[in-house]
């Protein structure tokens, strides 16, 4: 079966970086037709540089990387250096990547690619604030016909919030964009904190990755060795949640996850609960069922998949 064409829209971020590695390790499953970057964990000039660094480390310098929106649609920018470090990918030594930055703006790339694609052919994988994708939909709704599915990391239900008591970071940074995407009418699989907080990069799991002994595994172990600090101190759990790789893992092994179709709506007005995702899991309203909300994950199966795929970089 032909590999599934995907565009990964990200804000590296250590966990975004691992999601990129997992996708790059799976060419028979996923054809990465573009990596678009957005302001999120750190400013755009760093997220685009970090994405290109990961292409170098994975020896995939042919992958086209685009810079997109440098701020949310409406809100003032919010970043997360307190989690990811000033570089956005603390845990690996930063270098100037050879992978070039494409000249086109990411939103132009998204529009031109999706408008000219076969209907229902391209899967979008946003792992940061959804500003680029929302901007493309807003500028040219004709992009929708080319979208097969959107597999996003963002939002939360039972887990509450991480950046605020009631909102997850990606949605909080750009709630207006998240609302446009959730309501766009295309199939959506959403990975929220409810599942990502179940896939913790424990010391044992990081050690298994480091033992693989290739450059990608070494970079992954280094980044996870830094990335866990905030969450470990905050939650008292061991290891950081590997949020973004859950999107790629679902594409590779959907059997590792359980989802339920329901309504997800975003709070865009309240100062107290801005960015909250109201997940109508029990269908208590008549709001349209716009999202396949992910509610369970086989964490051991997820890490077995990650280790198996990262091992490929050494062969
Ligand atoms: O809330 C977690 C999400 O916010 C992840 O995508 C992480 O990389 C940050 O972007
Ligand atoms: Ca991210």
Coordinates of N, CA and C in Angstrom, one line a residue, residues 1-116:
X1 N 0.9 -1.2 0.0 CA 0.0 0.0 0.0 C 0.9 1.3 0.0
X2 N 0.5 2.3 -0.8 CA 1.4 3.5 -0.9 C 1.4 4.2 0.4
X3 N 2.6 4.8 0.7 CA 2.7 5.6 1.9 C 1.7 6.8 1.9
X4 N 1.3 7.1 3.1 CA 0.3 8.2 3.3 C 0.9 9.6 3.3
X5 N 0.5 10.4 2.3 CA 1.1 11.8 2.3 C 0.8 12.6 3.5
X6 N 1.7 13.2 4.2 CA 1.5 14.0 5.4 C 2.3 15.3 5.3
X7 N 1.7 16.3 6.0 CA 2.4 17.6 6.2 C 2.4 17.7 7.8
X8 N 3.6 17.8 8.3 CA 3.7 18.0 9.8 C 3.9 19.5 10.1
X9 N 3.0 20.0 10.9 CA 3.0 21.4 11.2 C 3.4 21.5 12.7
X10 N 4.6 22.1 13.0 CA 5.1 21.9 14.4 C 5.8 23.1 14.9
X11 N 6.1 23.0 16.3 CA 6.8 24.1 17.0 C 7.9 23.5 17.8
X12 N 8.9 22.8 17.2 CA 10.0 22.1 18.0 C 10.7 23.1 19.0
X13 N 10.7 22.6 20.1 CA 10.0 21.6 21.0 C 10.6 20.2 20.9
X14 N 11.1 19.7 22.1 CA 11.7 18.4 22.1 C 10.6 17.3 21.6
X15 N 9.4 17.4 22.1 CA 8.4 16.4 21.7 C 8.1 16.5 20.3
X16 N 8.0 17.7 19.7 CA 7.8 17.8 18.3 C 8.9 17.1 17.5
X17 N 10.1 17.3 18.0 CA 11.3 16.7 17.4 C 11.2 15.2 17.3
X18 N 10.8 14.6 18.4 CA 10.6 13.1 18.5 C 9.5 12.7 17.5
X19 N 8.5 13.5 17.4 CA 7.4 13.2 16.4 C 8.0 13.2 15.0
X20 N 8.8 14.2 14.7 CA 9.5 14.2 13.4 C 10.3 13.0 13.1
X21 N 11.1 12.6 14.1 CA 12.0 11.4 14.0 C 11.1 10.2 13.7
X22 N 10.0 10.0 14.5 CA 9.2 8.9 14.3 C 8.6 8.8 12.9
X23 N 8.2 10.0 12.4 CA 7.7 10.0 11.0 C 8.8 9.7 10.0
X24 N 10.0 10.3 10.2 CA 11.1 10.1 9.3 C 11.5 8.6 9.3
X25 N 11.3 7.9 10.4 CA 11.7 6.5 10.5 C 10.8 5.6 9.8
X26 N 9.7 6.2 9.2 CA 8.6 5.3 8.7 C 8.2 5.6 7.3
X27 N 9.2 5.6 6.4 CA 8.9 6.1 5.0 C 7.9 5.2 4.3
X28 N 7.9 3.9 4.7 CA 6.9 3.0 4.0 C 5.5 3.3 4.4
X29 N 5.3 4.0 5.6 CA 4.0 4.3 6.0 C 3.6 5.8 5.7
X30 N 4.6 6.7 5.9 CA 4.3 8.1 5.8 C 5.2 8.8 4.8
X31 N 4.6 9.5 3.8 CA 5.4 10.3 2.9 C 5.3 11.7 3.3
X32 N 6.4 12.2 3.9 CA 6.4 13.6 4.4 C 6.6 14.6 3.3
X33 N 5.5 15.2 2.9 CA 5.6 16.1 1.7 C 6.0 17.6 2.1
X34 N 6.0 17.8 3.4 CA 6.4 19.1 3.9 C 6.4 19.2 5.4
X35 N 7.3 20.0 6.0 CA 7.3 20.3 7.4 C 7.1 21.8 7.5
X36 N 6.0 22.2 8.1 CA 5.7 23.6 8.3 C 5.9 23.9 9.7
X37 N 6.4 25.1 10.0 CA 6.7 25.5 11.4 C 6.0 26.7 11.8
X38 N 5.7 26.9 13.1 CA 4.9 27.9 13.6 C 5.5 28.4 14.9
X39 N 5.2 29.6 15.3 CA 5.6 30.1 16.6 C 4.8 29.4 17.7
X40 N 5.4 28.9 18.7 CA 4.7 28.2 19.8 C 5.6 28.1 21.0
X41 N 6.2 26.9 21.2 CA 7.1 26.7 22.3 C 8.2 27.8 22.5
X42 N 8.7 28.2 21.3 CA 9.7 29.3 21.2 C 9.3 30.0 19.9
X43 N 9.9 31.2 19.8 CA 9.6 32.0 18.6 C 9.9 31.3 17.3
X44 N 9.3 31.7 16.2 CA 9.4 31.1 14.9 C 10.8 30.9 14.4
X45 N 11.6 31.9 14.6 CA 13.0 31.8 14.1 C 13.7 30.6 14.7
X46 N 13.3 30.2 15.9 CA 13.9 29.0 16.5 C 13.2 27.7 16.1
X47 N 11.8 27.7 16.0 CA 11.1 26.5 15.7 C 11.5 26.1 14.3
X48 N 11.7 27.0 13.3 CA 12.1 26.6 12.0 C 13.5 26.1 12.0
X49 N 14.4 26.7 12.7 CA 15.8 26.2 12.8 C 15.8 24.9 13.4
X50 N 15.0 24.7 14.5 CA 15.0 23.4 15.2 C 14.5 22.2 14.3
X51 N 13.5 22.5 13.5 CA 12.9 21.5 12.6 C 14.0 21.1 11.6
X52 N 14.7 22.1 11.1 CA 15.8 21.8 10.1 C 16.9 21.1 10.7
X53 N 17.2 21.4 12.0 CA 18.3 20.6 12.7 C 17.9 19.1 12.8
X54 N 16.6 18.8 13.0 CA 16.2 17.4 13.1 C 16.3 16.7 11.8
X55 N 16.1 17.4 10.7 CA 16.3 16.8 9.4 C 17.8 16.5 9.2
X56 N 18.7 17.4 9.6 CA 20.1 17.1 9.5 C 20.4 15.8 10.3
X57 N 20.0 15.8 11.6 CA 20.3 14.7 12.5 C 19.8 13.4 11.9
X58 N 18.7 13.4 11.3 CA 18.1 12.2 10.7 C 18.5 11.9 9.3
X59 N 19.5 12.7 8.8 CA 20.0 12.6 7.4 C 18.8 12.6 6.4
X60 N 17.9 13.6 6.6 CA 16.8 13.8 5.7 C 16.8 15.2 5.2
X61 N 17.9 15.7 4.7 CA 18.1 17.1 4.4 C 17.3 17.5 3.1
X62 N 16.7 16.5 2.5 CA 15.9 16.8 1.3 C 14.4 17.2 1.7
X63 N 14.1 17.1 2.9 CA 12.7 17.4 3.3 C 12.5 18.9 3.3
X64 N 11.4 19.4 2.6 CA 11.2 20.8 2.6 C 10.6 21.4 3.9
X65 N 11.3 22.3 4.4 CA 10.9 22.9 5.7 C 10.5 24.4 5.4
X66 N 9.3 24.8 5.9 CA 8.8 26.1 5.7 C 8.6 26.9 7.0
X67 N 8.8 28.1 7.0 CA 8.4 29.0 8.2 C 7.0 29.5 8.0
X68 N 6.2 29.6 9.0 CA 4.9 30.0 8.9 C 4.6 31.3 9.7
X69 N 3.5 31.2 10.4 CA 3.0 32.4 11.2 C 3.9 32.6 12.5
X70 N 4.3 33.8 12.7 CA 5.1 34.1 13.8 C 4.4 34.6 15.0
X71 N 3.0 34.6 14.9 CA 2.2 34.9 16.1 C 0.8 34.4 15.9
X72 N 0.0 34.2 16.9 CA -1.3 33.7 16.8 C -2.3 34.6 16.0
X73 N -3.4 34.1 15.6 CA -4.3 34.9 14.7 C -4.8 36.1 15.4
X74 N -5.1 36.1 16.7 CA -5.6 37.2 17.4 C -4.8 37.6 18.7
X75 N -4.5 36.6 19.5 CA -3.9 36.8 20.8 C -2.4 37.3 20.6
X76 N -1.9 37.8 21.7 CA -0.4 38.1 21.8 C 0.3 36.8 21.9
X77 N 1.5 36.7 21.4 CA 2.3 35.4 21.5 C 2.6 35.0 22.9
X78 N 2.5 33.7 23.1 CA 2.9 33.1 24.4 C 3.9 31.9 24.1
X79 N 5.0 31.8 24.9 CA 6.0 30.8 24.6 C 6.2 29.9 25.9
X80 N 7.1 29.0 25.7 CA 7.3 28.0 26.8 C 8.7 27.6 27.1
X81 N 9.6 28.7 27.1 CA 11.0 28.4 27.3 C 11.2 27.7 28.7
X82 N 10.3 28.0 29.6 CA 10.5 27.4 31.0 C 10.4 25.9 31.0
X83 N 9.8 25.3 29.9 CA 9.7 23.9 29.7 C 10.8 23.4 28.7
X84 N 11.0 24.1 27.6 CA 11.8 23.6 26.5 C 13.2 24.1 26.5
X85 N 13.5 25.1 27.4 CA 14.8 25.8 27.4 C 14.8 26.9 26.3
X86 N 15.8 27.8 26.4 CA 15.8 28.9 25.5 C 16.0 28.6 24.1
X87 N 16.6 27.4 23.8 CA 16.7 27.0 22.4 C 15.5 26.4 21.8
X88 N 14.6 25.9 22.8 CA 13.4 25.2 22.3 C 13.7 23.7 22.3
X89 N 15.0 23.3 22.2 CA 15.3 21.9 22.2 C 16.6 21.6 23.0
X90 N 16.6 22.3 24.2 CA 17.7 22.0 25.2 C 17.8 20.5 25.4
X91 N 19.0 20.0 25.5 CA 19.3 18.6 25.6 C 20.1 18.1 24.4
X92 N 20.1 18.9 23.3 CA 21.0 18.6 22.2 C 21.8 19.9 21.9
X93 N 23.0 19.7 21.4 CA 23.8 20.9 21.1 C 23.3 21.5 19.8
X94 N 23.1 22.8 19.9 CA 22.5 23.5 18.7 C 23.6 23.7 17.7
X95 N 23.2 23.6 16.4 CA 24.2 23.9 15.3 C 23.3 24.5 14.2
X96 N 24.0 25.2 13.2 CA 23.3 25.8 12.1 C 23.1 24.6 11.1
X97 N 21.9 24.3 10.8 CA 21.6 23.1 10.0 C 21.9 23.4 8.5
X98 N 22.2 22.3 7.8 CA 22.4 22.4 6.3 C 21.1 22.3 5.6
X99 N 20.1 21.6 6.2 CA 18.7 21.6 5.5 C 18.3 23.0 5.3
X100 N 18.0 23.4 4.1 CA 17.6 24.8 3.8 C 16.2 25.1 4.3
X101 N 16.0 26.4 4.5 CA 14.6 26.9 4.8 C 14.0 27.3 3.4
X102 N 12.8 26.8 3.1 CA 12.2 27.1 1.8 C 11.8 28.6 1.8
X103 N 11.8 29.2 0.6 CA 11.4 30.6 0.5 C 10.0 30.9 0.8
X104 N 9.1 29.9 0.3 CA 7.7 30.1 0.4 C 7.2 30.2 1.9
X105 N 6.2 31.0 2.2 CA 5.6 31.0 3.5 C 4.8 29.7 3.7
X106 N 4.8 29.2 4.9 CA 4.2 27.9 5.1 C 2.7 27.9 4.7
X107 N 2.0 29.0 5.0 CA 0.6 29.1 4.6 C 0.4 29.0 3.1
X108 N 1.3 29.7 2.4 CA 1.2 29.6 0.9 C 1.5 28.2 0.5
X109 N 2.4 27.5 1.1 CA 2.7 26.1 0.7 C 1.5 25.2 1.0
X110 N 0.9 25.4 2.2 CA -0.3 24.7 2.5 C -1.4 24.9 1.5
X111 N -1.7 26.1 1.2 CA -2.8 26.4 0.2 C -2.5 25.8 -1.1
X112 N -1.3 26.1 -1.7 CA -1.0 25.6 -3.0 C -1.0 24.1 -3.1
X113 N -0.5 23.5 -2.0 CA -0.4 22.0 -2.0 C -1.8 21.4 -1.9
X114 N -2.6 21.9 -1.0 CA -3.9 21.3 -0.7 C -5.0 21.6 -1.8
X115 N -4.9 22.8 -2.4 CA -5.8 23.2 -3.4 C -5.6 22.3 -4.7
X116 N -4.3 21.9 -4.9 CA -4.0 21.2 -6.1 C -3.9 19.7 -5.9

